Structures are given as C-alpha cells and as structure tokens.
PDB file of C-alpha atoms in Angstrom:
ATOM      1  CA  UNK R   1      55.747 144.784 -53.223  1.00 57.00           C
ATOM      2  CA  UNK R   2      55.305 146.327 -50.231  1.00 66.00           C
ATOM      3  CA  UNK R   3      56.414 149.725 -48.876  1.00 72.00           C
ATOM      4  CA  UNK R   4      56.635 151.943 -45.607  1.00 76.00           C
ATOM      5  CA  UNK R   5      57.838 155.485 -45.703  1.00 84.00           C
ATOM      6  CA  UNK R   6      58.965 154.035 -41.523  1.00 83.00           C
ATOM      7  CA  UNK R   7      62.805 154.899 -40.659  1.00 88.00           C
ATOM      8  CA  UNK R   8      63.093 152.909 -37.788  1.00 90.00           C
ATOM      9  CA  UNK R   9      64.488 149.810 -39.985  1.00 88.00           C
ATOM     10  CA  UNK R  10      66.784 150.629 -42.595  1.00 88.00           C
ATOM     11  CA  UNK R  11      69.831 149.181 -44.256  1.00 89.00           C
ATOM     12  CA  UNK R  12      72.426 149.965 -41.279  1.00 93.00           C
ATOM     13  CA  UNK R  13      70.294 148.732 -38.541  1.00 92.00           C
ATOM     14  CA  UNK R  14      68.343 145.390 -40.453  1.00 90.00           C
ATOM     15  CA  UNK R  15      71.160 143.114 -39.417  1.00 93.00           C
ATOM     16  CA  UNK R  16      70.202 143.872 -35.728  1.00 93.00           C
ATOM     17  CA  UNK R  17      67.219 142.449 -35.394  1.00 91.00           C
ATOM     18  CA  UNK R  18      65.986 139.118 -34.289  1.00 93.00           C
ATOM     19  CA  UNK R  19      62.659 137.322 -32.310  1.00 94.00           C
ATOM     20  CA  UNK R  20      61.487 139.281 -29.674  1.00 92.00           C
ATOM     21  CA  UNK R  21      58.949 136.338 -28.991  1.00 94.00           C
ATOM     22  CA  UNK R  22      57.082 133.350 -30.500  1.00 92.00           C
ATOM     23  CA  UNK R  23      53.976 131.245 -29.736  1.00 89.00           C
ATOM     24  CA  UNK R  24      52.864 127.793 -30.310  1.00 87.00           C
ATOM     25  CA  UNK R  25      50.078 126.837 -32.257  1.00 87.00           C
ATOM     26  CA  UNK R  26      48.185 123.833 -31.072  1.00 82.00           C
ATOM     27  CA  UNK R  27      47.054 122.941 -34.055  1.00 85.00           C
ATOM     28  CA  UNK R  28      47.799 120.144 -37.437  1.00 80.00           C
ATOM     29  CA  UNK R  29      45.948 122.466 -39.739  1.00 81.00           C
ATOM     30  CA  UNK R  30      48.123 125.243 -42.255  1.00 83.00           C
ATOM     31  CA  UNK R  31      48.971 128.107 -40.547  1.00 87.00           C
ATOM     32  CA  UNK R  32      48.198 130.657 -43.484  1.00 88.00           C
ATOM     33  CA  UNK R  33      46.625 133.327 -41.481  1.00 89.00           C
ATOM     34  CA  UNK R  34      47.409 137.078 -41.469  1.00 89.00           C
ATOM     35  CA  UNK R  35      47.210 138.343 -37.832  1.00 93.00           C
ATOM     36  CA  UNK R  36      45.106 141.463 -36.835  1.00 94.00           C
ATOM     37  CA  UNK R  37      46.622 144.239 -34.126  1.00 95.00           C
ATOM     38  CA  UNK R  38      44.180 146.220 -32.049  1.00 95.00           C
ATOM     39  CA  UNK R  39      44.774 147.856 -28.793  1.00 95.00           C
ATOM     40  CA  UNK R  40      48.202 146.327 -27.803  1.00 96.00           C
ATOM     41  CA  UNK R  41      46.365 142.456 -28.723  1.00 98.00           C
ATOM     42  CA  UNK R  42      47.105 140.252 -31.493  1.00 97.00           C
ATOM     43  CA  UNK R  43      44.166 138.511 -33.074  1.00 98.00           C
ATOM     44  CA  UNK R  44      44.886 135.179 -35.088  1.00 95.00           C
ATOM     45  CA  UNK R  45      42.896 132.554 -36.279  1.00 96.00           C
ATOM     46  CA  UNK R  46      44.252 128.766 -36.550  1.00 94.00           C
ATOM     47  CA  UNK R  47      43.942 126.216 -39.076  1.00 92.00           C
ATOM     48  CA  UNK R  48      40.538 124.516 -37.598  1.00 92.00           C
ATOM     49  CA  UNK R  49      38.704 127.894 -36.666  1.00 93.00           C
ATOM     50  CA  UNK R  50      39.753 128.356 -33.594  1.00 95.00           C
ATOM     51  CA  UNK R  51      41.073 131.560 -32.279  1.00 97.00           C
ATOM     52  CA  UNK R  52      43.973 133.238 -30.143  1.00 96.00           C
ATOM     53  CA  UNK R  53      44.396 136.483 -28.703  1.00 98.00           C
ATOM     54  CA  UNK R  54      47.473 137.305 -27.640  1.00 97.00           C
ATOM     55  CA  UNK R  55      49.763 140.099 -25.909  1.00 97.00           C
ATOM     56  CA  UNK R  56      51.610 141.604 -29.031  1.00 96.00           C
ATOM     57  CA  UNK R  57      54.469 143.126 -27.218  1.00 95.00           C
ATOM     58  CA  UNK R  58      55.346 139.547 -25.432  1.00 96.00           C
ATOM     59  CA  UNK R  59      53.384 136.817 -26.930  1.00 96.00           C
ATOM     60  CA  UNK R  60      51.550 135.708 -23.653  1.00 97.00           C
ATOM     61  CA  UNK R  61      48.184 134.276 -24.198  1.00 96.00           C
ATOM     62  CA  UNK R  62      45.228 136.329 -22.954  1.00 98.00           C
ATOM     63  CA  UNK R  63      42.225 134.113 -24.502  1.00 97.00           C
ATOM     64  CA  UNK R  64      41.764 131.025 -27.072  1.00 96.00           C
ATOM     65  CA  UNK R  65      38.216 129.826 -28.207  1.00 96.00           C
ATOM     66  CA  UNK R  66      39.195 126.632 -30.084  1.00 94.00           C
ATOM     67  CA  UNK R  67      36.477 125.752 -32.675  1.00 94.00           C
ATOM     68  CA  UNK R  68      36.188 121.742 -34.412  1.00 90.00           C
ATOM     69  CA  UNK R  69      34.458 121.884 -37.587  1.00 91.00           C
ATOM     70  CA  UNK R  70      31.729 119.675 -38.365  1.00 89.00           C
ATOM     71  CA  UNK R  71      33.741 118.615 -41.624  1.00 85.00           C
ATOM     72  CA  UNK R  72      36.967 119.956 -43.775  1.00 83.00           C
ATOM     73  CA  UNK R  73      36.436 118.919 -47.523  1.00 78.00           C
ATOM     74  CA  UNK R  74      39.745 119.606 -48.712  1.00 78.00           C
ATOM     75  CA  UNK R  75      41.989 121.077 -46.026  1.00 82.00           C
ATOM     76  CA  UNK R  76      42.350 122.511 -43.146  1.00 87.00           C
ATOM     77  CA  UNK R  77      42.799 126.204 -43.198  1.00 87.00           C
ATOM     78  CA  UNK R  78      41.978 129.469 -42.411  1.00 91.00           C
ATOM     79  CA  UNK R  79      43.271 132.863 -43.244  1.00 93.00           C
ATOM     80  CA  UNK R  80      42.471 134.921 -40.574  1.00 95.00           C
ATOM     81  CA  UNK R  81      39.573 137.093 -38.811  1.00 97.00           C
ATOM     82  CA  UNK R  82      37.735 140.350 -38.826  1.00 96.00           C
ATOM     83  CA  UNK R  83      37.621 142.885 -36.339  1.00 96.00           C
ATOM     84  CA  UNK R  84      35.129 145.482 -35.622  1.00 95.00           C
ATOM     85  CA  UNK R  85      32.623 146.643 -32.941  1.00 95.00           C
ATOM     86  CA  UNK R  86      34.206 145.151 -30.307  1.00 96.00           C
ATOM     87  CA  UNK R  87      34.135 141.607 -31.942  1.00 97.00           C
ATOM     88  CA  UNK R  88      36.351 139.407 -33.367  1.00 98.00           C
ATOM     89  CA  UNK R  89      34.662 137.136 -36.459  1.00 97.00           C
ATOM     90  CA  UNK R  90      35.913 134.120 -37.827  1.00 97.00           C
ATOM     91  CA  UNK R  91      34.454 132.159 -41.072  1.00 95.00           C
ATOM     92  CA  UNK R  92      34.878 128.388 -40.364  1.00 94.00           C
ATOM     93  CA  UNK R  93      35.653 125.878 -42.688  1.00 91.00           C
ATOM     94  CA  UNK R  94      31.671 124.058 -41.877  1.00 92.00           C
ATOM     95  CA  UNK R  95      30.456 127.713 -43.535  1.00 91.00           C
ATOM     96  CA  UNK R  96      29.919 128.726 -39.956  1.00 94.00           C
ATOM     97  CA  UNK R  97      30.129 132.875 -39.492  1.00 96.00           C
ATOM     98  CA  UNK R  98      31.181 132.862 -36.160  1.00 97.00           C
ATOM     99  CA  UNK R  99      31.368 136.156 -33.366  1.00 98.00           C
ATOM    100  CA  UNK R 100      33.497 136.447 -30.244  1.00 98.00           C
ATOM    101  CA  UNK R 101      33.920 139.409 -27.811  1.00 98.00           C
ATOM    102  CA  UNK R 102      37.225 141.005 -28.416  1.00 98.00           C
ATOM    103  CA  UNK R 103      37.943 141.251 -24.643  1.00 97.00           C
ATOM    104  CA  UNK R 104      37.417 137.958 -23.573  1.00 98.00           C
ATOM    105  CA  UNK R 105      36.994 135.214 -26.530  1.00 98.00           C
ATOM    106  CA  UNK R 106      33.574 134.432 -25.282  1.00 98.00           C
ATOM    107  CA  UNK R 107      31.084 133.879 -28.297  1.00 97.00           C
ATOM    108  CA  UNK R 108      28.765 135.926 -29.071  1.00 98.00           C
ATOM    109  CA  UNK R 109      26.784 134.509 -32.478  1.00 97.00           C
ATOM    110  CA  UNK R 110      26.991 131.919 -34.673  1.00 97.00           C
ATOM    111  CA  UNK R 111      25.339 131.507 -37.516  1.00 95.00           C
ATOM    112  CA  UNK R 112      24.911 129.275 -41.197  1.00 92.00           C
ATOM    113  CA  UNK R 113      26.451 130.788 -43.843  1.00 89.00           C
ATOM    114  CA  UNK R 114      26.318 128.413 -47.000  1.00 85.00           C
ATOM    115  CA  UNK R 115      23.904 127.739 -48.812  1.00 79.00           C
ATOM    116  CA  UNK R 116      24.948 124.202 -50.197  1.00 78.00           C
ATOM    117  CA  UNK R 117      26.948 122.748 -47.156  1.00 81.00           C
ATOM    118  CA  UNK R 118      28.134 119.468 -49.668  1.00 81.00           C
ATOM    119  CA  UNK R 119      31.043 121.039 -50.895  1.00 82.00           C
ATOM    120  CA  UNK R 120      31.368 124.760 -49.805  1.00 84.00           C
ATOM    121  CA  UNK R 121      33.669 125.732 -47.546  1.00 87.00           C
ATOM    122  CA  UNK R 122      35.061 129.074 -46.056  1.00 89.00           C
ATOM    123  CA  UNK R 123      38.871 129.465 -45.557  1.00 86.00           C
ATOM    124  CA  UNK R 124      39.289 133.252 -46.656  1.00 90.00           C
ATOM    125  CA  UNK R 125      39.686 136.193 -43.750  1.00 93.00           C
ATOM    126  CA  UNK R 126      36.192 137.480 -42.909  1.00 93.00           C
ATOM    127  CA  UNK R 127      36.429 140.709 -44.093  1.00 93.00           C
ATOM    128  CA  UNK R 128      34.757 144.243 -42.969  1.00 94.00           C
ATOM    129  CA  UNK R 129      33.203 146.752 -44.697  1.00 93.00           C
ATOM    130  CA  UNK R 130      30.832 149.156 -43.631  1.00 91.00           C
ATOM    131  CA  UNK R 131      29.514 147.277 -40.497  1.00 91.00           C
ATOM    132  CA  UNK R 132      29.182 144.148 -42.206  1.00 94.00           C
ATOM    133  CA  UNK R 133      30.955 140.709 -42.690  1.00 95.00           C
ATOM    134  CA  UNK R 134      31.630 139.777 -46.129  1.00 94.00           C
ATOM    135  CA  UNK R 135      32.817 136.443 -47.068  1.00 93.00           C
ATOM    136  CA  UNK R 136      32.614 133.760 -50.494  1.00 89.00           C
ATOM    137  CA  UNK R 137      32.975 130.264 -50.290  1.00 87.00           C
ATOM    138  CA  UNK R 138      35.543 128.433 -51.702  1.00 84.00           C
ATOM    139  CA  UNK R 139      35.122 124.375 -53.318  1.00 77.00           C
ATOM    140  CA  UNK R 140      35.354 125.038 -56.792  1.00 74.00           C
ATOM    141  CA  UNK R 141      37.273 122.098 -57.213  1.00 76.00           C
ATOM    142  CA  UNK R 142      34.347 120.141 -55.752  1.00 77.00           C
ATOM    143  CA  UNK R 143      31.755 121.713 -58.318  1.00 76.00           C
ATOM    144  CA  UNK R 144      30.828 124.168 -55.748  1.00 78.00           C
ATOM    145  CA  UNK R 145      29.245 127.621 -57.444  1.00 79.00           C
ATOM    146  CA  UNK R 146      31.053 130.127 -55.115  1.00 82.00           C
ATOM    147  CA  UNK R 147      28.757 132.568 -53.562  1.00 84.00           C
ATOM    148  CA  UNK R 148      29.358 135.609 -51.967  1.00 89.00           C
ATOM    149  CA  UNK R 149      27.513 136.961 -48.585  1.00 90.00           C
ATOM    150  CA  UNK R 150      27.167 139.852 -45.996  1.00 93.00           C
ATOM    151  CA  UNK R 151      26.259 139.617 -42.497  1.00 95.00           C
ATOM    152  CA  UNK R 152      25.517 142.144 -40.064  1.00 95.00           C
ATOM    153  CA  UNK R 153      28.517 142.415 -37.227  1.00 95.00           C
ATOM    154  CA  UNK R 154      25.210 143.458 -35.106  1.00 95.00           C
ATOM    155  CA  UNK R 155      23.755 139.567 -34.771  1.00 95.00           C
ATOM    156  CA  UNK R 156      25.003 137.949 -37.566  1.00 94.00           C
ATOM    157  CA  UNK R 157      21.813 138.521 -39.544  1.00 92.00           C
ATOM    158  CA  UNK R 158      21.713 138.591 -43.701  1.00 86.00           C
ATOM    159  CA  UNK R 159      19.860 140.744 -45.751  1.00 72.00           C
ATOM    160  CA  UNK R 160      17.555 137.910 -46.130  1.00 62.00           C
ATOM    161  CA  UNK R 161      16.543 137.113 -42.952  1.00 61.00           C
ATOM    162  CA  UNK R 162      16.270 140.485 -42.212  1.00 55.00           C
ATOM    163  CA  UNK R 163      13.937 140.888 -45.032  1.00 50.00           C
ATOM    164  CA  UNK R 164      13.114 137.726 -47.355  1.00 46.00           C
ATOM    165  CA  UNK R 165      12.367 139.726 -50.513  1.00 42.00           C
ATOM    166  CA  UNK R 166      15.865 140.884 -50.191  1.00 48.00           C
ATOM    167  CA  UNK R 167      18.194 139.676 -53.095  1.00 46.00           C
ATOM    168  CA  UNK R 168      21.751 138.588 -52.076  1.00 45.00           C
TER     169      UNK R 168
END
C-alpha cells in the first residue's frame, strides 16, 4: 500500500539489486522495529530497549546504549524510537521514557511513565508531535486500562508535574 513517485527503481532495473550491508542484533527479543534516518545515521531500537546508531550508507556501528528492563510481562519488544531536538527517545518495556543524545548515545533523562507498573507495558515507537513524546501503554490482555501520555522532549517532564492541576 505504499507508493513513491522515485524512478531510480523500476521494473527493468529491480532484478539488480541486492544487500549493500547488514548488522547483527545482539539481542533474543523480536526485532519489530521501524528504523529512523537522520543525517547520514540510522537510529534503531532492539527488542529489550536498547539502542543502535549506525552508519546508513555501510552499516558500521557508531554508538549502542543497551537498556535491561526491570520486567517484560508478555514479550519482549519494541517498535522503534523518536527523534527530535537532537535526541533520540525510546519507551521501554518497564514504562520507562527514556532520552539519549543523538550524537553520542549518552543518556540524557529518564523518567516513569505508567501509572500502574503491574501490567502496563510500552512496546509502541515513541512518537513526536509538536515537541513532545507521546506514547500509550499496551497490557490489555493483562486487564491493563491503556493510557495515553505526553512528555516534554525538553526534560522529560508531563503536564502534571509541570503543573499538578493539569489533566492528562
């Protein structure tokens, strides 16, 4: 369902193509993520949280900031990251909201995001939008009332805790 009006790849010329690199991913989890291209550098998450940066035109690793969750409910997995401001966020599978500078993996903030930790989970994308982080748990087949929540790609912070009369 997808479409390009690109020419470079057509019908005559499809046949032709092949790897130009790959990368191995040390880790058990599914590998369901979507990977994010900025600036020549490929930005992919991995099962557990963790998360590589690599050359796009060759594959070679420039950073990796591997992350262990405190728990994974269901499964391990995690479908990819957000990238704005410089940073690269992740949403862990422990509902952590998690911030690492682009350039060098090194993290920047972490914070809680769940509510009820017991059976909530986070395996979408973080997603941005207007200089915030949205993201909704997941563990609706553990009971789990999904909830959805913004956080600032500033510090991390929630329209709560940057005012608690705030409704989220």
């Amino acid at each position: 369902n997808r479409y390009t009006a690109l020419t470079q790849i057509d019908k005559a010329n499809v046949d032709s193509l092949g790897v130009a690199w790959r990368t191995n991913i040390a880790d058990d989890g599914q590998q369901e993520a979507s990977p994010i291209i900025w600036n020549g550098t490929m930005y992919l998450s991995t099962a557990h949280g963790g998360v590589l940066a690599l050359n796009a035109s060759n594959g070679k690793l420039l950073w990796q900031t591997p992350y262990n969750p405190a728990y994974v409910l269901l499964f391990a997995v995690n479908r990819g990251v957000g990238l704005a401001d410089g940073k690269v966020v992740i949403a862990t599978q422990d509902c952590r909201v998690i911030a690492l500078e682009a350039a060098t993996g090194k993290s920047l903030w972490n914070v809680q995001g769940c509510r009820d930790t017991s059976n909530s989970f986070y395996s979408m994308a973080a997603y941005v939008y207007k200089n915030q982080i949205i993201v909704g748990t997941g563990g609706g087949d553990n009971g789990a009332i999904g909830l959805v929540s913004a956080f600032s790609i500033k510090d991390g912070a929630t329209p709560a805790t940057r005012n608690p009369y705030a409704v989220i």
